[in-house]
GROMACS .gro file of C-alpha atoms in nm:
model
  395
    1UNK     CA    1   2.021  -0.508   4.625
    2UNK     CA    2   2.103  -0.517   4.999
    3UNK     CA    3   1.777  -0.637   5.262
    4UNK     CA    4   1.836  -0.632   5.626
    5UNK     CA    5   1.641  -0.779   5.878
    6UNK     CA    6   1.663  -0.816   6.287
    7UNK     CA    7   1.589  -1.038   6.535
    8UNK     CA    8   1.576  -0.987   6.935
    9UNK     CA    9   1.951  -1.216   6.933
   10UNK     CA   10   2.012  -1.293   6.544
   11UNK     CA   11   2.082  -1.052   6.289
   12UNK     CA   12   2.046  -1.237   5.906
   13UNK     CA   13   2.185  -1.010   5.656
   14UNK     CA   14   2.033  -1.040   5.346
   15UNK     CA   15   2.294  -0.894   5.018
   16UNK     CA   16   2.191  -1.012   4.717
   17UNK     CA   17   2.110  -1.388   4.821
   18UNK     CA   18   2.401  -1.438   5.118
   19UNK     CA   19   2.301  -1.526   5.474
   20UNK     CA   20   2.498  -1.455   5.732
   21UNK     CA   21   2.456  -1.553   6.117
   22UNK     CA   22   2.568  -1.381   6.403
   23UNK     CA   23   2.599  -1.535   6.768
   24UNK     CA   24   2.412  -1.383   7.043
   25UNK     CA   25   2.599  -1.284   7.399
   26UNK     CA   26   2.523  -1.425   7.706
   27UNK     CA   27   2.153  -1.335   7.870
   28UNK     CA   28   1.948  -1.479   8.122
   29UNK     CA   29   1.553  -1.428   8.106
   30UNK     CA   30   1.274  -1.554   8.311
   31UNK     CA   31   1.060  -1.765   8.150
   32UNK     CA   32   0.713  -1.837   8.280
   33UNK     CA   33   0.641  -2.167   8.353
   34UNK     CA   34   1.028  -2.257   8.337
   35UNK     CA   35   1.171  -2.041   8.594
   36UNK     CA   36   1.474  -1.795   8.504
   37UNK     CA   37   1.713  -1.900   8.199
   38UNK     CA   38   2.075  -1.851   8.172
   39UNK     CA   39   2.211  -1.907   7.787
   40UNK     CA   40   2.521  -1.835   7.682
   41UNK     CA   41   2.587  -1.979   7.276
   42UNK     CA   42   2.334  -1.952   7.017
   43UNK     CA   43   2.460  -2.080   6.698
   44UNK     CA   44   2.266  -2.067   6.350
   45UNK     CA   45   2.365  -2.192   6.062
   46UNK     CA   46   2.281  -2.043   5.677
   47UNK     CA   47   2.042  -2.385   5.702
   48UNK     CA   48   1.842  -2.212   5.991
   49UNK     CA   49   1.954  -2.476   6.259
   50UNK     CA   50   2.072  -2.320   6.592
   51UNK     CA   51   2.132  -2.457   6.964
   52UNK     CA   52   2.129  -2.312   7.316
   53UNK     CA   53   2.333  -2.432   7.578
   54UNK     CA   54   2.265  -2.302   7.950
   55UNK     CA   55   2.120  -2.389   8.317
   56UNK     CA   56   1.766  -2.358   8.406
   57UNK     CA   57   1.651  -2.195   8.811
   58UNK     CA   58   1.335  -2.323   8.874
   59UNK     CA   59   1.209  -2.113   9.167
   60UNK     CA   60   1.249  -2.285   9.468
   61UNK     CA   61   1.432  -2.570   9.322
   62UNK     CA   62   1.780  -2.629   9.227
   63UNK     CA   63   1.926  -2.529   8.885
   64UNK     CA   64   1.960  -2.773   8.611
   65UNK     CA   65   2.167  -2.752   8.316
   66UNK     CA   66   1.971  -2.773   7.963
   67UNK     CA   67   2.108  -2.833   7.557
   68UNK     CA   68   1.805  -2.768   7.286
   69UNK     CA   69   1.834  -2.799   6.946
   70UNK     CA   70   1.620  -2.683   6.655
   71UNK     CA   71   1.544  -2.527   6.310
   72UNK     CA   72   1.366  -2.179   6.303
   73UNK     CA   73   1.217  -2.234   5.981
   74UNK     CA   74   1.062  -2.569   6.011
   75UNK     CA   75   0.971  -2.507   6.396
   76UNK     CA   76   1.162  -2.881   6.483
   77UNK     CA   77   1.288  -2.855   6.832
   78UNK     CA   78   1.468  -3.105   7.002
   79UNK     CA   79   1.632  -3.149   7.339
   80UNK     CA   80   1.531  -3.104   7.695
   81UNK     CA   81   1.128  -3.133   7.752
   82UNK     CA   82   1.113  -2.759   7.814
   83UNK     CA   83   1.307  -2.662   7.545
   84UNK     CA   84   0.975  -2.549   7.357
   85UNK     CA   85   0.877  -2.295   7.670
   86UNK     CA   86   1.261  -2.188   7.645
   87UNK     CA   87   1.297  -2.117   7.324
   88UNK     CA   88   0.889  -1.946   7.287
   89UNK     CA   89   1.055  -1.700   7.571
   90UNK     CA   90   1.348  -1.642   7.424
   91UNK     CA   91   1.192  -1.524   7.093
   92UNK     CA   92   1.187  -1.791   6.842
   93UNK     CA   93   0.927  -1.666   6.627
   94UNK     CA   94   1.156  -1.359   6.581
   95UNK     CA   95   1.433  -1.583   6.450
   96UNK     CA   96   1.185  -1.737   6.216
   97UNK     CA   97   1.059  -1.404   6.082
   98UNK     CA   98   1.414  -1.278   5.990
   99UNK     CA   99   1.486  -1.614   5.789
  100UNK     CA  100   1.228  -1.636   5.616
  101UNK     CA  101   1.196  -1.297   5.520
  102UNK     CA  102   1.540  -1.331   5.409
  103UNK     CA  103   1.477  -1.633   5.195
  104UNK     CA  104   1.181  -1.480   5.023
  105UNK     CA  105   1.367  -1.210   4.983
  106UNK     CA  106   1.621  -1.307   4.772
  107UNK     CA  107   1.352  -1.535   4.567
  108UNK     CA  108   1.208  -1.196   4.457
  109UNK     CA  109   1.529  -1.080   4.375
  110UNK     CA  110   1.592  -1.356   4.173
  111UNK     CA  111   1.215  -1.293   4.004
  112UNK     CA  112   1.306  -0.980   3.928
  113UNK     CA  113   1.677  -1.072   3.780
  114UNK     CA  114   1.521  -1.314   3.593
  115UNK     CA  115   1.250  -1.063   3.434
  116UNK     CA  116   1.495  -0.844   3.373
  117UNK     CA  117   1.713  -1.071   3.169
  118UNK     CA  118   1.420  -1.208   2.947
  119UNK     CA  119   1.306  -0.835   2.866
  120UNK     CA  120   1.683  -0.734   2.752
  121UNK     CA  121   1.721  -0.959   2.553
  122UNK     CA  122   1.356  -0.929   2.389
  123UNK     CA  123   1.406  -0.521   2.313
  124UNK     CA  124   1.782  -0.465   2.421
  125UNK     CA  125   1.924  -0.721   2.217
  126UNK     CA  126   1.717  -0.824   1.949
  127UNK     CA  127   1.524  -0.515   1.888
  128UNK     CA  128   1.843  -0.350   1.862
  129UNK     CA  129   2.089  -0.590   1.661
  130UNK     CA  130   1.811  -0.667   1.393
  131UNK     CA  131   1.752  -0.302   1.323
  132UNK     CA  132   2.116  -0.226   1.295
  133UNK     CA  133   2.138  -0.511   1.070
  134UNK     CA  134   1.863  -0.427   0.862
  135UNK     CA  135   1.923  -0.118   0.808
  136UNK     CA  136   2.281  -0.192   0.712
  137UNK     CA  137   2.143  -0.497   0.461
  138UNK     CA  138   1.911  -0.233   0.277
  139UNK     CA  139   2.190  -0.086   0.067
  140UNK     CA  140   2.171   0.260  -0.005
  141UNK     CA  141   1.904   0.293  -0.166
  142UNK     CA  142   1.708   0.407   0.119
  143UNK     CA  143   1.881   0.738   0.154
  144UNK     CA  144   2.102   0.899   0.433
  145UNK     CA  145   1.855   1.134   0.575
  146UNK     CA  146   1.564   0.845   0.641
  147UNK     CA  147   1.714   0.517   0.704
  148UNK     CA  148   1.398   0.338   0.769
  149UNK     CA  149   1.277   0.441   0.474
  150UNK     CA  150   0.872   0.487   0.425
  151UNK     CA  151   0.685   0.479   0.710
  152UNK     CA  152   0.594   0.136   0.867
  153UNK     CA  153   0.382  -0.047   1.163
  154UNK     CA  154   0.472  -0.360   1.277
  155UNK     CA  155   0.332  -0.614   1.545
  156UNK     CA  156   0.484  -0.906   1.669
  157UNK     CA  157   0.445  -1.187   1.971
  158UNK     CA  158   0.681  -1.264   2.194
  159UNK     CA  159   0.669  -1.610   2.448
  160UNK     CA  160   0.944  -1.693   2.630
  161UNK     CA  161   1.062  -1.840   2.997
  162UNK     CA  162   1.317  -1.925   3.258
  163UNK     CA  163   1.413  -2.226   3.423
  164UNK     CA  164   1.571  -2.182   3.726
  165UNK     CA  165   1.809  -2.361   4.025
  166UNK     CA  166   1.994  -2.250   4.318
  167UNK     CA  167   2.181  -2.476   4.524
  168UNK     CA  168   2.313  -2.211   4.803
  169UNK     CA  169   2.299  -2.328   5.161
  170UNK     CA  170   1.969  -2.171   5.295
  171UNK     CA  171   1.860  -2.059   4.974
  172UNK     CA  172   1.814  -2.379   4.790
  173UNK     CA  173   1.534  -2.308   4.511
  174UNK     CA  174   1.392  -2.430   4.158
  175UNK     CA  175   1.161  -2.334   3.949
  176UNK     CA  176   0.999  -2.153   3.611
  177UNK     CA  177   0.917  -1.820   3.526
  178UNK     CA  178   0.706  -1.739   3.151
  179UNK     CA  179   0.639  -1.454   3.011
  180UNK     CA  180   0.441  -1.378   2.705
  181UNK     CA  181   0.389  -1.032   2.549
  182UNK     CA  182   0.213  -0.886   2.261
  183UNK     CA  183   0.302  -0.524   2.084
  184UNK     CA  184   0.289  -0.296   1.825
  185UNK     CA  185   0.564  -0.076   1.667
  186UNK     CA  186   0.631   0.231   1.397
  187UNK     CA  187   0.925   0.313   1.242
  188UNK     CA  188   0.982   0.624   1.048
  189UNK     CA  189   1.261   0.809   0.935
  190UNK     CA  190   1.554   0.696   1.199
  191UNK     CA  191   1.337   0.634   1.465
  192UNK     CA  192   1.177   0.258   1.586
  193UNK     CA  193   0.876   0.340   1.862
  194UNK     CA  194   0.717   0.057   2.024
  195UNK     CA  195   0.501  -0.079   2.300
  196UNK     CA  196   0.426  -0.353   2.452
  197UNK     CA  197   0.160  -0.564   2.705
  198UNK     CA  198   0.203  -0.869   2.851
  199UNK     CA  199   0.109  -1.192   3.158
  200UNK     CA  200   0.405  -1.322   3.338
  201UNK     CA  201   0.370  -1.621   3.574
  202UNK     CA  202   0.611  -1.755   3.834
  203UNK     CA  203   0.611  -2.071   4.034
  204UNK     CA  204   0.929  -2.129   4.238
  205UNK     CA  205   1.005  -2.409   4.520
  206UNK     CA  206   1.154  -2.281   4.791
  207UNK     CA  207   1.324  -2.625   4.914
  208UNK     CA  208   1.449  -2.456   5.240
  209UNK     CA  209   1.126  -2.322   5.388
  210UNK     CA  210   0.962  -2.650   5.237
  211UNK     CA  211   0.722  -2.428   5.066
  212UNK     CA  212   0.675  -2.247   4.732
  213UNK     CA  213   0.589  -1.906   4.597
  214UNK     CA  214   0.307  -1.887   4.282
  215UNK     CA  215   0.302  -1.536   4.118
  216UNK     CA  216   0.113  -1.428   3.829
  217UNK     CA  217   0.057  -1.035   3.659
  218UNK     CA  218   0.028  -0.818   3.412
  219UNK     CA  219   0.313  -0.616   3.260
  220UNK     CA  220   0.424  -0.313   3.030
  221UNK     CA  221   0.662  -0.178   2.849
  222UNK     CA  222   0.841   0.063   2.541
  223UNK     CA  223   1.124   0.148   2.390
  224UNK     CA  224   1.259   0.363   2.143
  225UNK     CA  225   1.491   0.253   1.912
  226UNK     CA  226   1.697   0.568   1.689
  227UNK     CA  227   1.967   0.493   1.387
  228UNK     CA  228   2.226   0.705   1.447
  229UNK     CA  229   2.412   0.560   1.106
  230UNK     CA  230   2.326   0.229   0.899
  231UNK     CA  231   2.608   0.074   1.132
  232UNK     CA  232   2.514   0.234   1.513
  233UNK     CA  233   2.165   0.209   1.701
  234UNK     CA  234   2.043   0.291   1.995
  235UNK     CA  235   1.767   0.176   2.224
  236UNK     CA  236   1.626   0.284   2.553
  237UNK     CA  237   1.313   0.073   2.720
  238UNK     CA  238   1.105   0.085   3.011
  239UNK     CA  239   0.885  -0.177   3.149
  240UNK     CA  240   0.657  -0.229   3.484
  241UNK     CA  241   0.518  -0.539   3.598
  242UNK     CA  242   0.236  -0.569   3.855
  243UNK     CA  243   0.148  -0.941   4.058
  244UNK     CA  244   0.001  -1.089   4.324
  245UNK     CA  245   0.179  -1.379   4.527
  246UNK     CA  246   0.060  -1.682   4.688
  247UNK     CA  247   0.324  -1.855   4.948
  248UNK     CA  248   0.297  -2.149   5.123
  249UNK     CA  249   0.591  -2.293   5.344
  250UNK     CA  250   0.554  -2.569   5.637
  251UNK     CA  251   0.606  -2.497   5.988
  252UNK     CA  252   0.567  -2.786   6.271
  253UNK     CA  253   0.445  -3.048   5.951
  254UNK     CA  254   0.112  -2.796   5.897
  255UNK     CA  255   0.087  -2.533   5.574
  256UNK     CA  256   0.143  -2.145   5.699
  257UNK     CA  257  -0.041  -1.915   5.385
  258UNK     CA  258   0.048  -1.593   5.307
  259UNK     CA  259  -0.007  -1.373   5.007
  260UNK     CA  260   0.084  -1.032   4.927
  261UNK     CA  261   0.186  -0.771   4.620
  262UNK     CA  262   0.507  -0.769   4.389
  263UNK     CA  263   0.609  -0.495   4.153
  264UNK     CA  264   0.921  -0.436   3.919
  265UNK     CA  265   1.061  -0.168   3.684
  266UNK     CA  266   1.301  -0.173   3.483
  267UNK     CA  267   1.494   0.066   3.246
  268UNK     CA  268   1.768   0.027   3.007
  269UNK     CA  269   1.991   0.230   2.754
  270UNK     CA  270   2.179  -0.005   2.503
  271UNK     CA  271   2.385   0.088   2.162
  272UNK     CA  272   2.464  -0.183   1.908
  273UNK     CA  273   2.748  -0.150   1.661
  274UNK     CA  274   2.760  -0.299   1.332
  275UNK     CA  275   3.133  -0.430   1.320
  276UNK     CA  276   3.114  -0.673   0.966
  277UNK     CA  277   2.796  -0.705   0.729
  278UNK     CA  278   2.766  -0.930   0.394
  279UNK     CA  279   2.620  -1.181   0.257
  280UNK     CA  280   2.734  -1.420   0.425
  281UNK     CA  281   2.803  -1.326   0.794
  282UNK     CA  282   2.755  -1.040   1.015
  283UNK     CA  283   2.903  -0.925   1.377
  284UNK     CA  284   2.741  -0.653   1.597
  285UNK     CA  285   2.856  -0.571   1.930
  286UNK     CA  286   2.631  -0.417   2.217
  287UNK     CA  287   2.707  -0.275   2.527
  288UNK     CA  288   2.514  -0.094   2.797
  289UNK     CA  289   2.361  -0.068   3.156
  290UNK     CA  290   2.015  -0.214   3.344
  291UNK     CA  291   1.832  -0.066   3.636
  292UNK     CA  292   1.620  -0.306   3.778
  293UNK     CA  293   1.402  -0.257   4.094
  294UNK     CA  294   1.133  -0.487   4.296
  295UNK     CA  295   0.936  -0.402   4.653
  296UNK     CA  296   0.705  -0.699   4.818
  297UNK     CA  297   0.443  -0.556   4.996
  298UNK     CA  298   0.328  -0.572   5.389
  299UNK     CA  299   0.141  -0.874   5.490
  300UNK     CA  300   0.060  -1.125   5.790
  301UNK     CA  301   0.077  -1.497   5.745
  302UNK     CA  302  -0.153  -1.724   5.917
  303UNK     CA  303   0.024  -1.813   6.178
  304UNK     CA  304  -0.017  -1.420   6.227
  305UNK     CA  305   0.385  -1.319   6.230
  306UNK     CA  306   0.355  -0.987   6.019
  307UNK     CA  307   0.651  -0.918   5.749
  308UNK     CA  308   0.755  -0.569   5.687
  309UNK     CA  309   0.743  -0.433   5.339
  310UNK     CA  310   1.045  -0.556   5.132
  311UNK     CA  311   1.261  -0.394   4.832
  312UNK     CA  312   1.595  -0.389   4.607
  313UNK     CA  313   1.718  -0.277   4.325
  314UNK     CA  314   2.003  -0.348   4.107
  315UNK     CA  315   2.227  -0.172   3.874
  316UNK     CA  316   2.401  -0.375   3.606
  317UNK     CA  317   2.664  -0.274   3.279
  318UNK     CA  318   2.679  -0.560   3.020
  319UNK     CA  319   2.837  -0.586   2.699
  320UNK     CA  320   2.840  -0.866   2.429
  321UNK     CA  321   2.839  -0.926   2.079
  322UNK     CA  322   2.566  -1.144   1.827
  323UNK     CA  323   2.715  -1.357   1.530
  324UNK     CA  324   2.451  -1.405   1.260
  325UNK     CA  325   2.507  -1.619   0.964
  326UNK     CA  326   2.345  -1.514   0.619
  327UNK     CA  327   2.194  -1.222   0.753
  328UNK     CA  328   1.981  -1.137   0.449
  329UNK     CA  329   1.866  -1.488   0.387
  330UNK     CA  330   1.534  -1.651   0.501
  331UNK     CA  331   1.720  -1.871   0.742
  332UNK     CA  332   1.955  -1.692   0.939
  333UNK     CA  333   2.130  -1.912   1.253
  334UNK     CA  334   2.336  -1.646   1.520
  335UNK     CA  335   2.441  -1.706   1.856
  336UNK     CA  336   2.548  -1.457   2.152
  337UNK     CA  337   2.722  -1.378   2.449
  338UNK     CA  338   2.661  -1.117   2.698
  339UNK     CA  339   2.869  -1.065   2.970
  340UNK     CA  340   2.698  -0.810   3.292
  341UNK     CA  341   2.855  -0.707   3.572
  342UNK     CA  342   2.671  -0.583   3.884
  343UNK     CA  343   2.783  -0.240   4.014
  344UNK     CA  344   2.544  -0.138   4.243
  345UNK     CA  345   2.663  -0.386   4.543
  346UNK     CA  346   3.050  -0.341   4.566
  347UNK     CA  347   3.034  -0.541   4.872
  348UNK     CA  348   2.921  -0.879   4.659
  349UNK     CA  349   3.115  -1.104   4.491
  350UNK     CA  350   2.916  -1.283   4.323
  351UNK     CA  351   2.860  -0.977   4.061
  352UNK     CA  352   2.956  -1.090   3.718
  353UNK     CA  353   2.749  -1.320   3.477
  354UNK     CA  354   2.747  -1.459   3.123
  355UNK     CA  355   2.449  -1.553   2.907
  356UNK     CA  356   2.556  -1.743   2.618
  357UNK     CA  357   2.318  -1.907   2.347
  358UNK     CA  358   2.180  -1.928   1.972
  359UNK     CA  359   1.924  -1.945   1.813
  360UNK     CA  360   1.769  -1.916   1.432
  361UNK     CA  361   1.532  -1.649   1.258
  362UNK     CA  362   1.370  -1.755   0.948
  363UNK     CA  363   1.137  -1.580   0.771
  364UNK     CA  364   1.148  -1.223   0.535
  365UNK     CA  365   0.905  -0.963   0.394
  366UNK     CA  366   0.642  -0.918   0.581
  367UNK     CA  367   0.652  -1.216   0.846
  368UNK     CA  368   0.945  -1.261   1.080
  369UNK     CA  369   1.029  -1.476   1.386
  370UNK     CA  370   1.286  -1.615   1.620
  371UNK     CA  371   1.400  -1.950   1.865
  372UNK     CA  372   1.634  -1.855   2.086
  373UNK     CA  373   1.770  -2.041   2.390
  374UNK     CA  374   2.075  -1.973   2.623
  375UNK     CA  375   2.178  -2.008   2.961
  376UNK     CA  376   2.358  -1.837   3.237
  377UNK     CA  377   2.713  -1.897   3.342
  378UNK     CA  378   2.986  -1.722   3.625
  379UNK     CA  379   2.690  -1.755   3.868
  380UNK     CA  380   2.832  -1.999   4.161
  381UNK     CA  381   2.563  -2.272   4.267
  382UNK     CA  382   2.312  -2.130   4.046
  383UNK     CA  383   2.170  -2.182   3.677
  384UNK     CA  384   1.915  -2.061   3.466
  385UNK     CA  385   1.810  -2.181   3.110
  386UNK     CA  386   1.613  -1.987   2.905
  387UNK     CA  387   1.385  -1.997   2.599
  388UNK     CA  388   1.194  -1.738   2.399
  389UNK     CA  389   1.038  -1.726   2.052
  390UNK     CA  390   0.938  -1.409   1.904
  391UNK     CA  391   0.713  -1.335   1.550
  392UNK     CA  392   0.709  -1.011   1.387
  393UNK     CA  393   0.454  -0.900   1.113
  394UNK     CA  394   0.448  -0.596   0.907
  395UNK     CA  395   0.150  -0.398   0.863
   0.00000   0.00000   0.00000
């Protein structure tokens, strides 16, 4: 994901979550009301603080020098008495729109990380390693030539969430993010088909715009799921999710509102390998690659700065393995690690990540279900802990 955003003397550039300042040359402008302005340093910080330094020319007086401080996405200005004419001509409001777009940027971004994350592991993951483990634990009495064996529906529940911090100069955020789906599935012959529907709901404090975004939709999704052998799988899904956001941040002590549209899709291709299956233990390995992608739509907040429309995507590979103890038993404990790498932004380094967790199924026949929880590691200044618990029942 790589956002860019400009500014009449600050470019902010926006790569998946960095912020980067750059120091504007020299200028002089005539400012009404203040006479003409010569500047020469303009210094802001990842925190949005920044400073001018320069001499004032009233007309038909004598020049004066001037310091002004401030923060572009608070509006505090301090400093000489005129510093809020100076800075109003010089474009402030500019420098304000390119932070904050950048910061709500790269809270989408993180939305739609998050998302994607929850849904692997709901269909990548568990859809995958429990068919490739069932399958394996039938014996052989289901045949070569239809693994599943007799045709089957299923339905199952899934509620999970994310809870979220990031304590990145300029970026620092916390919050939640729950999702809760409901689907249907057949399997039949080698083949798993299923579908899905589902709410998500996001509320996430943007500590450096003192504000917060609220989000709440609707979302989609399938996969296919085909046995190649009772120890290999593979699954491809797709999911879209559609939601409307509310943001509120402070400018000058006062609430500025703004709301707008936020859309994802994902896709994802993932085989799981059946390494060791008995009684008593079994290892599976997966290993595959994400697309994820996000756009925020136009809008004008009410202090009326308009924000363009706003989009990413990211491309990740990921590999890991599940350990699950008594596989075939009605209480079956495993625990995981995934490792992904993002490939789609050479120029970041902050590209690889580890989820690690556990979790316990119980359950067998015709009613099923899952508590998971892990969290996410390798990601500097950042965490994430998340939850899920998923019921299956046969038809």
């Amino acid at each position: 994901m790589k956002k860019h955003a400009k500014a009449a003397i600050l470019v902010i550039g926006l790569s998946s979550g960095l912020c980067v300042g750059a120091v504007a040359e020299a200028a002089t402008l005539n400012v009404p009301g203040v006479g003409t302005v010569s500047f020469d340093q303009n210094n802001i910080s990842d925190g949005g603080n920044g400073s001018f330094t320069g001499t004032i020319q009233p007309s038909g007086g004598p020049a004066a020098d001037f310091s002004c401080s401030y923060n572009a996405v608070t509006g505090q200005i301090s400093g000489a008495s005129t510093c809020g004419q100076i800075l109003n001509g010089i474009g402030l409001t500019n420098i304000e729109r390119a932070l904050v777009a950048a910061r709500v940027n790269a809270a989408s971004s993180l939305q739609a990380e998050t998302n994607v994350r929850l849904l692997d592991n709901l269909v990548q993951q568990r859809v995958g390693a429990n068919v490739t483990v069932s399958v394996a634990a039938a014996g052989e009495g289901a045949g070569t030539g239809a693994l599943f064996g007799a045709p089957t529906f299923g339905s199952f529940a899934f509620g999970g969430g994310s809870f979220l911090n990031d304590n990145r100069l300029g970026f620092e955020k916390s919050g939640h993010n729950y999702v809760a789906t409901v689907g249907v599935d057949h399997a039949a012959g080698n083949t798993l088909l299923g579908g899905y529907a589902g709410y998500i709901n996001t509320n996430i404090s943007l500590k450096s715009l003192e504000g917060k975004v609220d989000s709440e939709g609707w979302l989609v999704g399938g996969y296919v799921t085909q046995v190649l052998s009772r120890l290999l799988s593979v699954t491809a899904s797709l999911s879209y999710l559609d939601s409307s956001v509310d943001f509120r941040r402070t400018f000058t002590g006062a609430n500025v509102i703004s709301a707008y549209g936020h859309n994802e899709w994902t896709g994802g291709l993932t085989a799981n390998a059946l390494l060791v299956a008995n009684q008593d233990y079994a290892f599976s390995l997966l290993g595959g690659v994400t697309y994820g992608a996000w756009n925020d739509g136009a809008y004008t907040d009410s202090r009326g700065i308009t924000f363009a429309k706003a989009d990413g995507d990211n491309t990740y590979v990921r590999g890991g393995g599940v350990f699950t103890f008594h596989p075939t038993g009605a209480f079956r404990p495993y625990g995981f690690a995934t490792y992904s790498r993002l490939i789609s932004d050479p120029a970041y380094n902050g590209r690889d990540s580890l989820q690690v967790g556990g979790g316990v199924a119980v359950g067998s026949g015709r009613v099923t279900g899952n508590l998971e929880v892990g969290t996410l590691l390798l990601q500097s200044g950042q965490s994430e802990t998340s939850i899920g618990f998923h019921l299956r029942l046969a038809i």
